[in-house]
Tab-separated table of C-alpha atoms and ligand atoms in Angstrom:
chain	number	residue	atom	x	y	z
A	129	MET	CA	84.392	126.089	85.095
A	130	SER	CA	87.578	125.402	83.155
A	131	TYR	CA	90.628	124.857	85.588
A	132	ASN	CA	94.238	125.137	84.538
A	133	ASN	CA	95.769	123.232	87.853
A	134	ILE	CA	93.476	120.189	88.085
A	135	LEU	CA	91.535	117.555	86.747
A	136	LEU	CA	87.611	116.689	87.998
A	137	GLU	CA	86.091	114.024	86.934
A	138	GLU	CA	83.332	111.846	88.238
A	139	ASN	CA	82.233	108.132	87.219
A	140	ASN	CA	80.152	105.923	89.235
A	141	GLY	CA	79.769	107.821	92.191
A	142	ILE	CA	83.490	108.779	92.800
A	143	ALA	CA	84.649	112.793	91.982
A	144	THR	CA	88.626	111.924	91.435
A	145	ILE	CA	90.276	115.314	91.561
A	146	THR	CA	94.200	115.324	90.312
A	147	ILE	CA	96.390	118.150	91.097
A	148	ASN	CA	97.502	118.462	87.603
A	149	ARG	CA	101.564	120.764	88.198
A	150	PRO	CA	104.161	117.554	87.657
A	151	LYS	CA	106.952	119.547	86.504
A	152	LYS	CA	106.778	121.813	90.229
A	153	LEU	CA	105.613	118.358	92.194
A	154	ASN	CA	101.769	119.412	92.230
A	155	ALA	CA	102.788	122.460	94.709
A	156	LEU	CA	100.074	124.359	95.585
A	157	ASN	CA	100.029	128.026	94.241
A	158	GLN	CA	96.882	130.384	94.912
A	159	GLU	CA	95.424	129.620	91.704
A	160	THR	CA	95.345	126.039	92.554
A	161	ILE	CA	94.272	126.551	96.405
A	162	LYS	CA	91.789	128.327	95.128
A	163	GLU	CA	90.561	125.474	91.945
A	164	LEU	CA	90.565	122.927	94.017
A	165	HIS	CA	88.442	125.205	96.310
A	166	GLU	CA	85.875	125.409	93.109
A	167	ALA	CA	86.365	121.531	93.005
A	168	PHE	CA	85.990	120.435	96.025
A	169	LYS	CA	82.382	122.444	96.090
A	170	THR	CA	81.432	121.344	93.174
A	171	ALA	CA	81.930	117.587	93.795
A	172	ASN	CA	79.979	118.406	96.942
A	173	GLU	CA	77.062	119.880	95.880
A	174	ASP	CA	76.648	117.460	93.041
A	175	LYS	CA	74.038	115.118	94.832
A	176	GLY	CA	75.500	111.604	92.562
A	177	THR	CA	79.017	111.985	93.862
A	178	LYS	CA	79.522	109.699	96.784
A	179	VAL	CA	83.149	110.202	97.907
A	180	ILE	CA	85.970	112.293	96.636
A	181	LEU	CA	89.208	111.272	95.626
A	182	VAL	CA	92.021	113.733	95.802
A	183	THR	CA	95.470	112.725	93.949
A	184	GLY	CA	98.694	114.222	92.607
A	185	SER	CA	99.493	114.126	89.616
A	186	GLY	CA	102.499	111.994	87.444
A	187	GLU	CA	104.503	109.016	89.814
A	188	LYS	CA	107.007	111.492	92.132
A	189	ALA	CA	104.706	113.456	93.846
A	190	PHE	CA	101.067	114.093	95.776
A	191	VAL	CA	102.315	117.799	96.452
A	192	ALA	CA	105.141	118.911	97.453
A	193	GLY	CA	104.343	121.620	99.892
A	194	ALA	CA	102.920	125.571	99.493
A	195	ASP	CA	104.312	126.978	96.437
A	196	ILE	CA	107.112	128.672	97.709
A	197	SER	CA	107.496	131.170	95.016
A	198	GLU	CA	105.321	133.156	96.031
A	199	PHE	CA	105.097	133.595	99.704
A	200	ALA	CA	109.168	134.247	99.793
A	201	ASP	CA	109.285	138.234	100.161
A	202	TYR	CA	106.206	138.021	102.003
A	203	ASP	CA	105.915	140.901	105.027
A	204	VAL	CA	103.873	139.493	108.823
A	205	SER	CA	100.333	140.719	107.609
A	206	GLU	CA	100.849	138.969	104.345
A	207	GLY	CA	102.126	135.492	106.054
A	208	LYS	CA	98.711	135.491	108.494
A	209	GLN	CA	96.544	136.661	105.271
A	210	LEU	CA	97.794	133.708	103.350
A	211	ALA	CA	97.459	131.287	106.110
A	212	ALA	CA	94.342	132.237	107.047
A	213	ASN	CA	92.871	132.491	103.740
A	214	GLY	CA	93.839	129.286	102.905
A	215	GLN	CA	92.784	127.425	106.316
A	216	LYS	CA	89.612	129.037	105.208
A	217	ILE	CA	88.739	128.173	101.883
A	218	LEU	CA	89.955	124.509	101.603
A	219	PHE	CA	91.741	123.074	104.440
A	220	ASP	CA	89.001	123.359	106.823
A	221	PHE	CA	86.523	123.532	104.116
A	222	VAL	CA	87.811	119.952	103.130
A	223	GLU	CA	87.662	118.767	106.727
A	224	ASN	CA	84.029	120.087	107.022
A	225	LEU	CA	82.865	118.824	103.774
A	226	SER	CA	79.601	116.075	104.351
A	227	THR	CA	81.305	114.058	101.175
A	228	PRO	CA	84.007	111.689	102.444
A	229	VAL	CA	87.177	112.407	100.815
A	230	ILE	CA	89.950	109.995	100.540
A	231	ALA	CA	93.814	111.625	100.012
A	232	ALA	CA	95.501	108.656	97.602
A	233	VAL	CA	98.728	109.991	98.510
A	234	ASN	CA	100.892	109.172	95.249
A	235	GLY	CA	104.619	110.359	96.221
A	236	PHE	CA	105.955	113.229	97.598
A	237	ALA	CA	103.229	115.298	100.812
A	238	LEU	CA	105.256	117.538	102.222
A	239	GLY	CA	104.257	120.800	103.800
A	240	GLY	CA	100.719	122.185	102.408
A	241	GLY	CA	100.593	118.836	100.649
A	242	LEU	CA	100.471	116.223	103.977
A	243	GLU	CA	98.289	119.703	105.901
A	244	LEU	CA	95.804	118.537	102.672
A	245	ALA	CA	95.953	114.730	102.910
A	246	MET	CA	95.247	115.539	106.827
A	247	ALA	CA	92.379	117.788	106.111
A	248	CYS	CA	90.447	114.528	104.234
A	249	HIS	CA	88.862	112.303	106.122
A	250	PHE	CA	91.521	109.683	105.686
A	251	ARG	CA	94.643	108.681	103.973
A	252	VAL	CA	95.879	105.887	101.315
A	253	ALA	CA	99.827	106.156	100.607
A	254	SER	CA	101.902	104.521	97.604
A	255	ASP	CA	105.026	102.590	98.426
A	256	ASN	CA	107.434	105.576	97.447
A	257	ALA	CA	105.164	107.732	99.445
A	258	LYS	CA	107.718	110.033	101.855
A	259	LEU	CA	105.430	112.470	104.354
A	260	GLY	CA	106.340	115.758	106.268
A	261	LEU	CA	106.354	118.805	107.284
A	262	PRO	CA	109.227	120.830	106.268
A	263	GLU	CA	108.385	124.155	107.649
A	264	VAL	CA	110.892	125.053	109.991
A	265	SER	CA	113.937	124.471	107.889
A	266	LEU	CA	113.053	127.153	105.623
A	267	GLY	CA	112.255	129.523	108.882
A	268	VAL	CA	108.373	129.406	109.067
A	269	ILE	CA	105.983	126.964	110.741
A	270	PRO	CA	102.821	124.550	109.108
A	271	GLY	CA	100.677	127.394	108.842
A	272	TYR	CA	97.417	125.357	106.943
A	273	GLY	CA	96.705	123.483	109.667
A	274	GLY	CA	99.614	121.276	110.393
A	275	THR	CA	100.138	121.712	113.749
A	276	GLN	CA	97.087	121.167	115.059
A	277	ARG	CA	95.971	118.079	112.856
A	278	LEU	CA	99.468	116.401	113.179
A	279	PRO	CA	99.735	115.833	116.616
A	280	GLN	CA	95.722	115.260	116.747
A	281	LEU	CA	96.556	111.852	114.537
A	282	ILE	CA	99.651	110.438	115.517
A	283	GLY	CA	100.331	112.441	119.284
A	284	LYS	CA	101.687	115.292	120.232
A	285	GLY	CA	105.166	113.725	121.252
A	286	ARG	CA	105.334	111.964	117.556
A	287	ALA	CA	104.253	115.646	115.804
A	288	MET	CA	106.813	117.395	117.700
A	289	GLU	CA	109.725	115.196	116.104
A	290	MET	CA	108.858	115.446	113.022
A	291	ILE	CA	107.822	118.774	112.802
A	292	MET	CA	111.169	119.894	114.915
A	293	THR	CA	113.417	117.500	112.332
A	294	ALA	CA	111.580	118.828	109.423
A	295	GLY	CA	111.740	114.982	108.399
A	296	MET	CA	110.438	112.550	106.386
A	297	ILE	CA	108.362	109.637	106.913
A	298	ASP	CA	108.595	106.778	104.949
A	299	ALA	CA	104.197	105.121	103.700
A	300	LYS	CA	105.382	102.139	106.254
A	301	GLN	CA	106.417	104.237	109.216
A	302	ALA	CA	103.262	106.627	108.404
A	303	LEU	CA	100.937	103.465	108.748
A	304	THR	CA	102.741	102.393	112.104
A	305	PHE	CA	102.400	106.062	113.296
A	306	GLY	CA	98.058	105.723	111.955
A	307	LEU	CA	98.241	109.058	109.775
A	308	VAL	CA	97.470	106.690	106.291
A	309	ASN	CA	95.120	103.839	106.665
A	310	HIS	CA	96.905	101.120	103.743
A	311	VAL	CA	99.694	101.489	102.190
A	312	ALA	CA	98.864	100.463	98.019
A	313	THR	CA	101.883	99.693	95.280
A	314	GLN	CA	101.942	103.055	92.799
A	315	GLU	CA	99.389	100.777	90.295
A	316	GLU	CA	97.721	99.631	93.180
A	317	LEU	CA	97.246	103.213	94.838
A	318	LEU	CA	93.818	104.676	92.752
A	319	PRO	CA	91.877	100.825	92.609
A	320	LEU	CA	92.184	100.663	96.561
A	321	CYS	CA	91.110	103.962	97.251
A	322	GLU	CA	88.086	103.043	94.315
A	323	LYS	CA	87.782	99.932	95.770
A	324	ILE	CA	86.969	101.478	99.660
A	325	ALA	CA	85.269	104.140	98.296
A	326	GLY	CA	82.962	101.527	96.671
A	327	LYS	CA	82.159	99.976	100.534
A	328	ILE	CA	80.993	103.517	101.137
A	329	LEU	CA	78.532	103.872	98.119
A	330	ASN	CA	76.979	101.086	99.524
A	331	ASN	CA	75.666	103.280	102.700
A	332	SER	CA	73.304	106.615	103.475
A	333	SER	CA	75.227	109.356	102.653
A	334	VAL	CA	72.984	110.878	104.719
A	335	ALA	CA	73.830	109.025	107.382
A	336	ILE	CA	77.680	109.958	106.629
A	337	SER	CA	77.828	113.389	106.581
A	338	ALA	CA	76.203	113.124	109.745
A	339	ALA	CA	78.499	110.944	110.805
A	340	ILE	CA	81.524	113.494	109.449
A	341	LYS	CA	80.316	115.887	111.657
A	342	ALA	CA	80.345	114.323	114.663
A	343	ILE	CA	83.503	112.507	114.492
A	344	ASN	CA	84.520	116.532	113.436
A	345	ALA	CA	82.942	118.003	116.658
A	346	ASN	CA	85.210	116.631	119.115
A	347	TYR	CA	87.964	118.374	117.952
A	348	LYS	CA	86.683	122.385	117.757
A	349	ASP	CA	86.778	123.902	120.820
A	350	GLY	CA	83.305	124.979	122.889
A	351	VAL	CA	81.073	122.093	121.347
A	352	ASN	CA	80.987	118.618	123.326
A	353	GLY	CA	81.105	116.411	120.419
A	354	PHE	CA	78.466	114.008	122.351
A	355	ASP	CA	75.486	116.427	122.194
A	356	VAL	CA	76.492	116.820	119.048
A	357	GLU	CA	75.819	113.143	118.815
A	358	ILE	CA	72.480	112.544	120.278
A	359	ASN	CA	71.769	115.766	117.975
A	360	ASP	CA	72.171	114.266	114.802
A	361	PHE	CA	71.561	110.479	115.868
A	362	GLY	CA	67.981	111.471	116.653
A	363	ASN	CA	67.759	113.237	113.135
A	364	CYS	CA	68.687	110.563	111.507
A	365	PHE	CA	64.904	108.620	112.375
A	366	ASP	CA	63.324	111.739	109.941
A	367	THR	CA	65.239	110.552	107.292
A	368	GLU	CA	63.939	108.674	104.221
A	369	ASP	CA	67.828	106.795	104.267
A	370	PHE	CA	66.734	105.534	108.070
A	371	THR	CA	63.271	103.953	106.772
A	372	GLU	CA	64.744	102.603	103.750
A	373	GLY	CA	67.621	101.055	106.073
A	374	THR	CA	65.586	99.532	108.502
A	375	THR	CA	62.636	98.604	106.478
A	376	ALA	CA	65.542	96.459	104.227
A	377	PHE	CA	66.858	94.414	106.779
A	378	LEU	CA	63.664	93.755	108.419
A	379	GLU	CA	62.570	92.625	104.816
A	380	LYS	CA	66.116	91.048	104.440
A	381	ARG	CA	67.181	92.428	101.644
A	382	LYS	CA	69.562	95.018	100.183
A	383	ALA	CA	69.365	98.764	101.191
A	384	ASP	CA	68.576	101.115	97.800
A	385	PHE	CA	69.646	104.050	99.712
A	386	PRO	CA	67.737	106.935	98.119
A	387	GLY	CA	70.234	109.810	100.021
A	388	GLU	CA	67.549	111.945	101.439
B	79	LIG	N1	107.382	125.303	95.935
B	79	LIG	C1	107.693	125.557	94.367
B	79	LIG	N2	108.382	124.727	93.219
B	79	LIG	C2	108.593	123.448	93.831
B	79	LIG	C3	107.940	123.247	95.823
B	79	LIG	C4	106.843	123.663	96.423
B	79	LIG	N3	107.163	123.560	97.466
B	79	LIG	N4	108.559	121.428	95.262
B	79	LIG	C5	108.980	121.455	94.751
B	79	LIG	N5	109.027	122.538	93.485
B	79	LIG	C6	109.289	122.922	92.181
B	79	LIG	C7	111.213	122.800	92.102
B	79	LIG	O1	111.746	123.729	92.388
B	79	LIG	C8	111.286	121.916	90.853
B	79	LIG	O2	110.740	123.589	89.643
B	79	LIG	P1	112.223	123.612	88.702
B	79	LIG	O3	112.587	122.640	87.474
B	79	LIG	O4	111.387	124.907	87.890
B	79	LIG	O5	113.504	124.177	89.099
B	79	LIG	C9	110.162	121.464	90.749
B	79	LIG	O6	109.655	121.164	91.445
B	79	LIG	C10	110.993	119.598	91.041
B	79	LIG	O7	111.861	120.199	92.391
B	79	LIG	P2	113.098	119.373	92.698
B	79	LIG	O8	113.715	119.698	93.514
B	79	LIG	O9	114.042	119.320	91.224
B	79	LIG	O10	112.702	117.544	92.733
B	79	LIG	P3	113.634	116.871	93.557
B	79	LIG	O11	113.560	115.540	92.935
B	79	LIG	O12	115.394	116.947	93.353
B	79	LIG	O13	113.554	117.528	95.382
B	79	LIG	C11	111.804	117.308	96.460
B	79	LIG	C12	111.698	116.685	95.698
B	79	LIG	C13	110.416	117.329	97.298
B	79	LIG	C14	112.652	116.982	98.008
B	79	LIG	C15	112.008	119.082	96.178
B	79	LIG	O14	111.827	119.625	95.468
B	79	LIG	C16	111.780	119.945	98.086
B	79	LIG	O15	112.181	120.037	98.560
B	79	LIG	N6	110.467	120.414	98.229
B	79	LIG	C17	110.183	121.423	98.921
B	79	LIG	C18	109.631	120.552	99.604
B	79	LIG	C19	108.947	121.856	100.869
B	79	LIG	O16	109.800	122.419	101.633
B	79	LIG	N7	107.544	121.970	101.153
B	79	LIG	C20	107.239	122.715	102.235
B	79	LIG	C21	106.785	124.175	101.299
B	79	LIG	S1	106.329	125.116	103.166
């Protein structure tokens, strides 16, 4: 598939998705959200892809939010549809992918941009990054999962303050809050993400996808995460990766996981 608003490239097991609307600070319009869905789906289904990175084009923004010009005249029903559809095809979709997704936050991550970064499995930021959920300054609330994932990641009180003030925090503060795992210079951001991805690549992709599922289970209503863990722990014993991992350990060699 060809894309108008994003770039997708694959290199040595790492797929990089770049949101490419720099003149609009990579704001997420509906077409971009659909293209992101397709790109994440394609990368996740590619057996050769072991880690997905998502970043923004240019040095100014990761994503400066949902495209305000598209929804300024929406009514109640269109607003609900916008949030429901976006959550389904992009934000929940990314969170539940079996392939690890790292957000390389290379500048402004505002509104839907921070929500996209939070839907990723973890985040690394450049030192010029600014993160926030400014929706209440526009008369709305976050609609792509921000009211749920921000408190999960940084705690309820901090999330309440960030959302109520519509303020931005810098990369250093985001690191202190645990919203991002690492901070690097702009130049070092992607190399650092690739270095972390390289460590993930050495491990069993089958076990990693089971771990993502079990960790996410903690945040799902009506699901007991400990039960999911027990079940998926057991299922690992029937995989080729488990046989290879344990055999390699006992033979004192590095495992070469088939990913099955
Ligand atoms: N939706 C649509 N267009 C956006 C956008 C968004 N969320 N964020 C930025 N843009 C556009 C601007 O309208 C501008 O377009 P133009 O050149 O055609 O006028 C272009 O991107 C550059 O943005 P600009 O505001 O000129 O850059 P800046 O450096 O002065 O300010 C920000 C940067 C991020 C502080 C500012 O763009 C901003 O506040 N954006 C909206 C953030 C937001 O509220 N997001 C949540 C949406 S729910």
